[in-house]
Short mmCIF file of C-alpha atoms in Angstrom, two decimals:
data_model
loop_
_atom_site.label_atom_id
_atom_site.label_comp_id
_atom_site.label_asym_id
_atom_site.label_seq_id
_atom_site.Cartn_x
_atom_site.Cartn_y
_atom_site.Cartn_z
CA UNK R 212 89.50 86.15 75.47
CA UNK R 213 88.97 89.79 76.08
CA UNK R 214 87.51 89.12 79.76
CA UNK R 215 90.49 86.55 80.14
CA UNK R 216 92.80 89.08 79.62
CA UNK R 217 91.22 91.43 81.69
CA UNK R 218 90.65 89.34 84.83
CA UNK R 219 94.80 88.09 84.11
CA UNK R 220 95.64 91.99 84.33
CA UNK R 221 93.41 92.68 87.31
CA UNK R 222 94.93 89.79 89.21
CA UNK R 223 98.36 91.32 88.21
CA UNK R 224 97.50 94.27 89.36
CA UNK R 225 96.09 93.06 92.96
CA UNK R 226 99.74 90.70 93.43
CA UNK R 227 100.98 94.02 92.63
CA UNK R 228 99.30 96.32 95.31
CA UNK R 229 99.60 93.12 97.69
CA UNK R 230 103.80 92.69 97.55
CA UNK R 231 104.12 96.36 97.28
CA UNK R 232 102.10 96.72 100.43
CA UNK R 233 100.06 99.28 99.39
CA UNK R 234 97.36 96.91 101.17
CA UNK R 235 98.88 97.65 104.22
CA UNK R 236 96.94 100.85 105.95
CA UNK R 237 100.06 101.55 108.23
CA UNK R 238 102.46 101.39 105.35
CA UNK R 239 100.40 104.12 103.36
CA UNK R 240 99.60 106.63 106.30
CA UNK R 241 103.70 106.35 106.92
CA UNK R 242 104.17 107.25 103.46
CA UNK R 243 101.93 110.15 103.98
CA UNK R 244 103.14 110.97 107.81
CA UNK R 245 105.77 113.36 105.86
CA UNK R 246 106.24 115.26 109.23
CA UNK R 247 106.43 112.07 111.60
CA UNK R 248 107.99 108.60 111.11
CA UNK R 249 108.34 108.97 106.97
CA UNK R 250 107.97 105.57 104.97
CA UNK R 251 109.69 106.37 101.42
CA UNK R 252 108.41 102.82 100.43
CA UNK R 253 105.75 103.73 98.42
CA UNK R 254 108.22 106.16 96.55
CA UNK R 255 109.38 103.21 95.18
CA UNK R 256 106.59 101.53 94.21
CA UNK R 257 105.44 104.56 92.41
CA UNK R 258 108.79 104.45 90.75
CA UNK R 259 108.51 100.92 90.15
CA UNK R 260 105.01 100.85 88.49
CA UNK R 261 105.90 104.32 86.36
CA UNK R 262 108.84 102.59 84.53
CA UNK R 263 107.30 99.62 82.78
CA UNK R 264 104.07 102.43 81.55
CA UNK R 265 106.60 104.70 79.92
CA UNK R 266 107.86 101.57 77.97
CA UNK R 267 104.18 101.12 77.16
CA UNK R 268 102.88 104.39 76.26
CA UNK R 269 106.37 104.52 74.07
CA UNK R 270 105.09 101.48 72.17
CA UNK R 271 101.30 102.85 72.24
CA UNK R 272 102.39 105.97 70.40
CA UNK R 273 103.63 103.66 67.69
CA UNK R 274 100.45 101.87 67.38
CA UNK R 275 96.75 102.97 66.13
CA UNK R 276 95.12 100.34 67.70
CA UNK R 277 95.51 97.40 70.75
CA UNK R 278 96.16 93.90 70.46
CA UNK R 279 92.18 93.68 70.76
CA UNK R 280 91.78 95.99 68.23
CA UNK R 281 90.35 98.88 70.52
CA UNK R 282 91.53 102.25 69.34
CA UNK R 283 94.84 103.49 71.38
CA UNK R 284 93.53 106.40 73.94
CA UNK R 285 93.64 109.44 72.84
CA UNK R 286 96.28 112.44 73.50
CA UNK R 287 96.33 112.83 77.32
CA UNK R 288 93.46 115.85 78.40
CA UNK R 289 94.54 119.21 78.93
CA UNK R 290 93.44 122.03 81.17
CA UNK R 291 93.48 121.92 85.04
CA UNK R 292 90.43 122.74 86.38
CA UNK R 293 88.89 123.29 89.80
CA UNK R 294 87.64 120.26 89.69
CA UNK R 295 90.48 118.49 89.59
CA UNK R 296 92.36 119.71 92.21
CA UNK R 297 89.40 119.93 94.64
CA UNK R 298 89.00 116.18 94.04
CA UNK R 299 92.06 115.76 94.59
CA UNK R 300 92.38 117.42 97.52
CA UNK R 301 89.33 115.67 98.99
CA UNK R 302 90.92 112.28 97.25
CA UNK R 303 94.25 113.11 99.36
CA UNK R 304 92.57 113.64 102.59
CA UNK R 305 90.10 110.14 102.42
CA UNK R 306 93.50 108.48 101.89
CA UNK R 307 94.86 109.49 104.49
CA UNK R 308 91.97 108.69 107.14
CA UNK R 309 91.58 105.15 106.00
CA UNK R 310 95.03 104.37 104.31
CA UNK R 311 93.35 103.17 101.15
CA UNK R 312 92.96 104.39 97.94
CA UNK R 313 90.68 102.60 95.06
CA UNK R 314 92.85 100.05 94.26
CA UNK R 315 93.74 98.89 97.05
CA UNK R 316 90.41 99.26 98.97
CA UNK R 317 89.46 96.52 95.94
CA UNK R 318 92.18 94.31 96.41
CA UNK R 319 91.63 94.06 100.94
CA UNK R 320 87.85 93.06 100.18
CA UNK R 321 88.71 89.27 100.32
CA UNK R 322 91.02 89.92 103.41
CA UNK R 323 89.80 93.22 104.99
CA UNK R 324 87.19 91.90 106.60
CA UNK R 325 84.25 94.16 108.02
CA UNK R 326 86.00 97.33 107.54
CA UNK R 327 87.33 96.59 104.12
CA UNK R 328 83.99 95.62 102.97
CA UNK R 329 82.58 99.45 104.68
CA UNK R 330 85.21 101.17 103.16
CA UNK R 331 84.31 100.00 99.55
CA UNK R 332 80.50 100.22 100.10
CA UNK R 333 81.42 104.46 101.88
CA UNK R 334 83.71 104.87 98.56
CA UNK R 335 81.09 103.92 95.77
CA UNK R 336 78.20 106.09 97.49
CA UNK R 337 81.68 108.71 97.43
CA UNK R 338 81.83 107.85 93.10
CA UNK R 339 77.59 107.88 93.28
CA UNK R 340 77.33 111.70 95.08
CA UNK R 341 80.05 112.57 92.18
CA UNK R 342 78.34 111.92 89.79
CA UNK R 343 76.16 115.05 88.67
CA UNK R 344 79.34 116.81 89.07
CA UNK R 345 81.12 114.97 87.13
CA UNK R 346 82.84 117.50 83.75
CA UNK R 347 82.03 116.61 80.48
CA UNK R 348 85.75 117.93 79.76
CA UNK R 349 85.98 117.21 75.77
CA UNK R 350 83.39 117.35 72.86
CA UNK R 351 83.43 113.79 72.80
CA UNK R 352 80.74 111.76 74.88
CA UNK R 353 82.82 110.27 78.84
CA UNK R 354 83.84 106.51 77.07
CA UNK R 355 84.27 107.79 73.36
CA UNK R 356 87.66 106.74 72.32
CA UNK R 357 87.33 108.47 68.83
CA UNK R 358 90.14 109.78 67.36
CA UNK R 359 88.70 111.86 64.49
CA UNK R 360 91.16 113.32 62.36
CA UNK R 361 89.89 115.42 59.21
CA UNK R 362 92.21 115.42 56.21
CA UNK R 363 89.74 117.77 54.40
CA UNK R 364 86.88 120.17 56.15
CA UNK R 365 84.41 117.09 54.85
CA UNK R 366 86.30 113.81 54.89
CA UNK R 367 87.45 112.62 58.37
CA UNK R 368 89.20 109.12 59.37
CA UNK R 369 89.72 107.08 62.38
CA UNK R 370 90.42 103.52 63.80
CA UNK R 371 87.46 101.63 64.77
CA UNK R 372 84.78 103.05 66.16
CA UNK R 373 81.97 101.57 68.50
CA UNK R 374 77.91 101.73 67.51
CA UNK R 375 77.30 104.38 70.37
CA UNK R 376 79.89 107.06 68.28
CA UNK R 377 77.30 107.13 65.53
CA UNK R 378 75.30 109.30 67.89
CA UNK R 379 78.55 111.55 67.96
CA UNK R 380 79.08 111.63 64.55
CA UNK R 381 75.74 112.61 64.03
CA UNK R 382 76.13 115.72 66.81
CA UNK R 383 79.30 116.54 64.68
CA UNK R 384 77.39 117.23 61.55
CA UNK R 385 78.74 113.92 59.26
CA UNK R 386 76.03 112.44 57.02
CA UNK R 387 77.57 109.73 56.04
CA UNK R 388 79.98 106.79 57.36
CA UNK R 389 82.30 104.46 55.60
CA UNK R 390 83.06 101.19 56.84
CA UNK R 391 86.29 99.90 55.24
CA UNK R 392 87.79 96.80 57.48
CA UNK R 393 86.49 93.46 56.43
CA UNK R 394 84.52 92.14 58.86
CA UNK R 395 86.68 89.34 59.24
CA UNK R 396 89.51 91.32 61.08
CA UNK R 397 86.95 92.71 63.28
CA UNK R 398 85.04 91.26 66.44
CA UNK R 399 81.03 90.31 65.66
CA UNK R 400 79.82 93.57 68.19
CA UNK R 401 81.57 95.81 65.69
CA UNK R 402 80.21 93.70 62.62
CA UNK R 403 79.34 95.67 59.60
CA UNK R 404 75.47 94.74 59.96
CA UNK R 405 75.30 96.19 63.43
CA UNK R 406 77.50 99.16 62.30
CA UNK R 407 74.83 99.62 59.56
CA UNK R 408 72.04 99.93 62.10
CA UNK R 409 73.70 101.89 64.59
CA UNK R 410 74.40 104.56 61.34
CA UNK R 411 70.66 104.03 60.50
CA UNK R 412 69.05 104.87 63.73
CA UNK R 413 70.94 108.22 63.67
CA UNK R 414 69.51 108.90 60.13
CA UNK R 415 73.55 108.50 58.83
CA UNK R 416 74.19 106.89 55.37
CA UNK R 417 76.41 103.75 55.75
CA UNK R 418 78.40 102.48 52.86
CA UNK R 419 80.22 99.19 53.14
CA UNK R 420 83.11 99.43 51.03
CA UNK R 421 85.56 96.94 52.64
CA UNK R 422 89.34 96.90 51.87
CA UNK R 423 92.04 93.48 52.69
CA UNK R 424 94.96 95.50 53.28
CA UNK R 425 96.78 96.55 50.38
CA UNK R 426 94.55 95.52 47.96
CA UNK R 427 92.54 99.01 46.63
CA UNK R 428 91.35 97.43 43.75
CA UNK R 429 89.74 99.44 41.10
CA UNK R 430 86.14 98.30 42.45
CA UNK R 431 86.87 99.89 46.00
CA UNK R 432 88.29 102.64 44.82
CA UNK R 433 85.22 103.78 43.06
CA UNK R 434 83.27 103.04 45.48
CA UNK R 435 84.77 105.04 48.20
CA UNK R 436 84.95 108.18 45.55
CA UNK R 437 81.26 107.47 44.92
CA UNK R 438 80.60 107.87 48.44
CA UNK R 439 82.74 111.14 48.35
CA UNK R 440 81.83 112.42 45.56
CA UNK R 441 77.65 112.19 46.88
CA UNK R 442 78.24 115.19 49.12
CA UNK R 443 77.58 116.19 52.73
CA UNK R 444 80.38 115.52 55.67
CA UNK R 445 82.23 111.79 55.16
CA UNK R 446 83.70 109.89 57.88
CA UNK R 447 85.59 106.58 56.92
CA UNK R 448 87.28 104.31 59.17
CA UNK R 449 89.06 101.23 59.56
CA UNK R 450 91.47 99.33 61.80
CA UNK R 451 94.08 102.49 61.97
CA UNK R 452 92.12 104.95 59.71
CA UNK R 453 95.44 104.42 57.31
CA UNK R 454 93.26 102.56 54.51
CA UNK R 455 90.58 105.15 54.54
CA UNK R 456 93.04 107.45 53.82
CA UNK R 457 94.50 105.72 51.61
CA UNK R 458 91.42 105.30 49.25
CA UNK R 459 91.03 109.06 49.75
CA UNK R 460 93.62 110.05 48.53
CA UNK R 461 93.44 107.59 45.44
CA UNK R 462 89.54 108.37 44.64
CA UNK R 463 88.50 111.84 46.38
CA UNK R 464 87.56 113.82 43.30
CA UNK R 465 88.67 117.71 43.58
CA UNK R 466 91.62 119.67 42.31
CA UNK R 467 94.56 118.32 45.23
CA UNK R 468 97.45 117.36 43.87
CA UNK R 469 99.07 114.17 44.07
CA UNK R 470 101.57 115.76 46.80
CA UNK R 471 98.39 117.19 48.50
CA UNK R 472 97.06 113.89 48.97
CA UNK R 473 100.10 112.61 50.46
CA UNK R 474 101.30 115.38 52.18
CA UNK R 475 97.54 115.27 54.87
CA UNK R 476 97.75 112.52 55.57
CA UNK R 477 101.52 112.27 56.92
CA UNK R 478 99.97 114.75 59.58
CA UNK R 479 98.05 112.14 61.16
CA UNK R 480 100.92 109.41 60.73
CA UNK R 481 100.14 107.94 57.60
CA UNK R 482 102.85 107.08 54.90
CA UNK R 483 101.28 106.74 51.82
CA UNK R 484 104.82 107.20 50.04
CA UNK R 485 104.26 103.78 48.68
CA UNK R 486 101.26 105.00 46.63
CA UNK R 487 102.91 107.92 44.87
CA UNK R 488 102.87 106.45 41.54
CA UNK R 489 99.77 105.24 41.72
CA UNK R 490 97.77 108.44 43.03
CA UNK R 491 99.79 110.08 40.64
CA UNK R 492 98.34 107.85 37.94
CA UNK R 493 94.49 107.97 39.06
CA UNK R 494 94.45 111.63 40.43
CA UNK R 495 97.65 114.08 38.60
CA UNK H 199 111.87 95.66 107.87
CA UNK H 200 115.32 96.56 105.63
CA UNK H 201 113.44 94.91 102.60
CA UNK H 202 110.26 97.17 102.41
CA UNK H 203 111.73 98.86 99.54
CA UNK H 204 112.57 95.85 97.84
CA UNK H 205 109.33 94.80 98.06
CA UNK H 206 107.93 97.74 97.21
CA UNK H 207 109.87 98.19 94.06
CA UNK H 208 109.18 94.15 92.90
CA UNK H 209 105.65 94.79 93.54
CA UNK H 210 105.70 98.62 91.46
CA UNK H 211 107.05 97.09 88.90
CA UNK H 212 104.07 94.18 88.77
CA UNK H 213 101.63 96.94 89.01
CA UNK H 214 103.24 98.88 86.22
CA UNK H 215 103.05 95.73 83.95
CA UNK H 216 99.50 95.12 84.46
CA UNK H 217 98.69 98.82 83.47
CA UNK H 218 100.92 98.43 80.47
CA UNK H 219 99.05 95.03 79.57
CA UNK H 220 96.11 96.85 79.76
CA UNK H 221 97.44 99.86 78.00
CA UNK H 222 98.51 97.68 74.80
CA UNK H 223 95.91 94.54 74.72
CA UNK H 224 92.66 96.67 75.87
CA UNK H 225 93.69 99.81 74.61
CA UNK H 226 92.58 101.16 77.61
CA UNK H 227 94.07 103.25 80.95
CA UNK H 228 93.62 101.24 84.00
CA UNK H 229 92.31 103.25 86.50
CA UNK H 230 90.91 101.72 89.57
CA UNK H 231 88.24 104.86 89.95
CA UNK H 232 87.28 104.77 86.24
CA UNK H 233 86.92 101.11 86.12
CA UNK H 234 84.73 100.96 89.06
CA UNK H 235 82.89 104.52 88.81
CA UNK H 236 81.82 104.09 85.59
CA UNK H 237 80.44 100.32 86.59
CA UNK H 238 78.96 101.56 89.97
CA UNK H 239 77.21 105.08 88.77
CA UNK H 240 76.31 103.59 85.53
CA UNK H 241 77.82 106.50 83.09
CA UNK H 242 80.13 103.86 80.88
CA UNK H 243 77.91 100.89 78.95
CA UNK H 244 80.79 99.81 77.00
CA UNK H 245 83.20 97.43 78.04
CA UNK H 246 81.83 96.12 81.03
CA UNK H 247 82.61 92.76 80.84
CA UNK H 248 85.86 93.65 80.83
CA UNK H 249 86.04 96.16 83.82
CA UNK H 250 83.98 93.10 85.85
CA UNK H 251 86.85 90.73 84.59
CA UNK H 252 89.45 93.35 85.75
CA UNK H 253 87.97 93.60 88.72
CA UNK H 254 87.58 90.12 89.72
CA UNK H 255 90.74 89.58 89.27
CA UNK H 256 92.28 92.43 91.04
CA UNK H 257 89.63 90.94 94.30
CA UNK H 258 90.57 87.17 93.84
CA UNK H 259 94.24 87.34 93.27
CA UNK H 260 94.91 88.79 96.60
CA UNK H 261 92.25 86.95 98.10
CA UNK H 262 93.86 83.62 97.45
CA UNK H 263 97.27 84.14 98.32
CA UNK H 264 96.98 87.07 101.14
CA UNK H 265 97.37 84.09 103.40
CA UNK H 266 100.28 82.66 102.09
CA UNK H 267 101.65 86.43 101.66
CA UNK H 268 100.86 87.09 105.78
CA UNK H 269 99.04 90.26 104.62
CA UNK H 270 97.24 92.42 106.86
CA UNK H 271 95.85 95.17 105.99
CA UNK H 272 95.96 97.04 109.79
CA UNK H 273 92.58 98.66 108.82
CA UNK H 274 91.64 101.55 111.94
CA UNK H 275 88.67 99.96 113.82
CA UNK H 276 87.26 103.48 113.67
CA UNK H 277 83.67 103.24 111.55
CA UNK H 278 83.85 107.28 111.61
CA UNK H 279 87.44 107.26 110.03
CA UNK H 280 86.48 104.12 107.33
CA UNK H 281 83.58 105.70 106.17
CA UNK H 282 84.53 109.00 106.27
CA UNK H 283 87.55 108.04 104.39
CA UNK H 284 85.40 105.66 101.73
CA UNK H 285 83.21 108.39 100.92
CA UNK H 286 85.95 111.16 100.35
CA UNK H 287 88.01 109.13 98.78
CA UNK H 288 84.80 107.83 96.06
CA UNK H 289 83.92 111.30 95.71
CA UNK H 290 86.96 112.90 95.10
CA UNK H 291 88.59 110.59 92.57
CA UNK H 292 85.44 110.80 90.55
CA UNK H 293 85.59 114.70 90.70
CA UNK H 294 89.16 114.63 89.90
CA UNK H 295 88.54 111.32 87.18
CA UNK H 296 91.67 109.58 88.64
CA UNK H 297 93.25 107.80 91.28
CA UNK H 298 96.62 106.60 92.17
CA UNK H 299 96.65 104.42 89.55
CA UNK H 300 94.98 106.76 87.07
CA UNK H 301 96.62 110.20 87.48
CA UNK H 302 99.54 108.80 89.10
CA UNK H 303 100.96 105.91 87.55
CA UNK H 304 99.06 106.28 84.18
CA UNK H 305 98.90 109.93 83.80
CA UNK H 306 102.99 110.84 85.22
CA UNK H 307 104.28 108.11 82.80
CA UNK H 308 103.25 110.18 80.12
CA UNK H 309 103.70 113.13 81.27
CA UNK H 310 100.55 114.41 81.50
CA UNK H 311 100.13 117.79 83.06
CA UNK H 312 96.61 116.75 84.52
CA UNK H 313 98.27 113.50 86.34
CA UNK H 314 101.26 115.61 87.91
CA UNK H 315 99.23 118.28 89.75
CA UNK H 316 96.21 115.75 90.80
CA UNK H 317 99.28 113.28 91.91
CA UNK H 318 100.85 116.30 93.58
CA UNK H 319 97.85 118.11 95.44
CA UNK H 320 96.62 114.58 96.68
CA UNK H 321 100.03 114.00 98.17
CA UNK H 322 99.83 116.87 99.66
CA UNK H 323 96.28 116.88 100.52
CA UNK H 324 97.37 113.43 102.09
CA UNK H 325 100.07 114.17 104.14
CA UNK H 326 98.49 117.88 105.86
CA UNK H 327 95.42 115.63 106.92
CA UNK H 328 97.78 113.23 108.43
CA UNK H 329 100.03 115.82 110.25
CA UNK H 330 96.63 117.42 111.23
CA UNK H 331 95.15 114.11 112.56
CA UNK H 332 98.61 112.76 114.46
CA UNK H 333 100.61 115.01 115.51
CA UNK H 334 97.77 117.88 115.68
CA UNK H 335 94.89 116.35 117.16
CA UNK H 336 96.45 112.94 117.96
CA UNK H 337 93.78 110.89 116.56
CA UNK H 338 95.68 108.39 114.75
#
């Protein structure tokens, strides 16, 4: 399904570049011959291919988590660095030689013939050479998608995470990780067994304390304040991160008030309005 | 032709709705560099069944109908220019961690600052090299 998907979007993506003409060499150089014979064409398929992403980042900020389930990306990466505009400058002027840029130089290799196939072969020694240069940029390992977000110094939620974060949650100083999405919402590589040994070769505890949404039952509950309550750093997650919060703010023991525990969570986008009366109950 | 913006507008808009299909199924930004960087120097482990899929795709698609389409790509017969190009081009998007599709389409559509100036400065980047190269130095 997820490879389906995947090759469906790639092929969408190569129509794209092909009716666009972006495969065309000649069509890309005009576009960049700004003081010759100007092409504006790809001006418009810039324009064209910006519109339907700013519907879709629109109805990504809305969401915690993809169709798949993968965690949403993060909050676009700030700070402009040398090496971004030197590669980009570098980037610019290998475009303009060749008239291809990484997409496209894909997309000619069934078509391109001998020079197509050169190109691609030139480009990857290109990504190869980059490689020990490559920034580390954030705190978080190139590939983490985590999106940690700490409602208290020592209890931090997120949507799903993958078994190679364990090693980042380790680096971050947690000691122990919640799992609370059934593992029937969740795809087997993500399963809580494997979860459980990923936590365990990093020396993390791992608590399974599923929740069915909605349903915080009295059992899960006090199980997640257990967990809490044992000390060290806590990180809980789940589909969104909304139901670990959720069972926080119904079981963390500790002197926040029931507005408190509704009130940190709203940073991060979760409405646990509906829960007033009972965190109220259980924790004012 | 009077229709090359037509075209290039129909086939923007295709490209735009793969990267949002990608965006909202895979959770994931589709950037041509990233998908195949982190494949070819072996830095990303995760998801690579999906970036092969991707990739296959975005290789067979235009494969199979470049005929009926009348493509051509007008690829220089100049090795120096192809390779020189290829390994500029690798190196740089990797440095920069974007591409066209990256930085430009992915990164301007949400206004990311990071997207606008790599997007810019390649542009730019892209068009002194090609005054340079034809009208300086008449190579192209």
């Amino acid at each position: 399904m997820r490879a389906l998907s995947a090759f469906l979007t790639g092929g969408l993506f190569g129509l794209g570049l092909l009716v666009s003409g972006m495969t065309d060499t000649l069509k890309v150089q005009g576009w960049l011959d700004v003081f010759g014979d100007w092409d504006p064409t790809l001006a418009f398929v810039m324009g064209g291919a910006i519109l339907p992403m700013v519907l879709a980042w629109r109805i990504a900020a809305r969401r915690r988590v993809s169709v798949l389930g993968d965690a949403m990306p993060g909050p676009a990466r700030r700070g402009i660095g040398g090496d971004l505009v030197l590669g980009s400058v570098l980037f610019g002027a290998g475009w303009a030689l060749a008239g291809l840029c990484p997409g496209p130089a894909l997309a000619v290799l069934g078509f391109g013939g001998m020079g197509g196939v050169g190109f691609l072969v030139a480009m990857c020694g290109g990504m190869v050479l980059a490689k020990p240069l490559r920034s580390r940029g954030s705190a978080l390992p190139k590939g983490s998608q985590m999106d940690i977000r700490h409602l208290t110094p020592d209890y931090a939620v997120s949507p799903q995470i993958t078994p190679e974060d364990m090693a980042t949650l380790k680096g971050l100083g947690f000691t122990t990780v919640i799992d609370n999405r059934p593992d029937g919402e969740i795809p087997a590589e993500w399963s809580a067994e494997v979860m459980a040994e990923a936590a365990a070769a990093q020396g993390l505890a791992f608590v399974v304390n599923p929740i069915r949404p909605g349903d915080f039952s009295d059992a899960v509950l006090a199980a997640q304040g257990a967990a809490i309550a044992g000390g060290g750093k806590v990180f809980a997650y789940c589909a969104s991160g909304n139901r670990s919060s959720c069972a926080w703010a119904m079981s963390a023991p500790g002197p926040l008030s029931t507005e408190e525990r509704i009130a940190i969570p709203a940073r991060f986008g979760y409405n646990l309005e509906g829960l007033r009366a009972r965190i109220a109950a259980l924790r004012g | 032709m009077q229709a090359d913006w037509l075209w290039g507008l129909a086939g923007g808009l295709m490209i735009g709705t793969a990267g949002a299909l990608y965006l909202l199924i895979h959770g994931r930004i589709m950037g041509a560099s990233g998908i195949l960087g982190g494949l070819v120097d072996g830095t990303e482990r995760q998801n690579r069944l999906e970036r092969l899929a991707f990739l296959a795709g975005l290789v067979l698609a235009p494969l199979l109908l470049a005929g009926a389409w009348g493509a051509q790509t007008n690829l220089t017969g100049n090795w120096a220019l192809i390779l020189g190009g290829g390994l500029l081009v690798g190196f740089g998007t990797r440095l920069a961690n974007g591409c066209t599709s990256g930085h430009g389409v992915c990164g301007i559509s949400r206004l990311s600052w990071r997207g606008i100036v790599a997007t810019l400065f390649y542009i730019l980047a892209g068009g002194v090299t090609m005054a340079l190269l034809r009208h300086a130095l008449g190579w192209l």
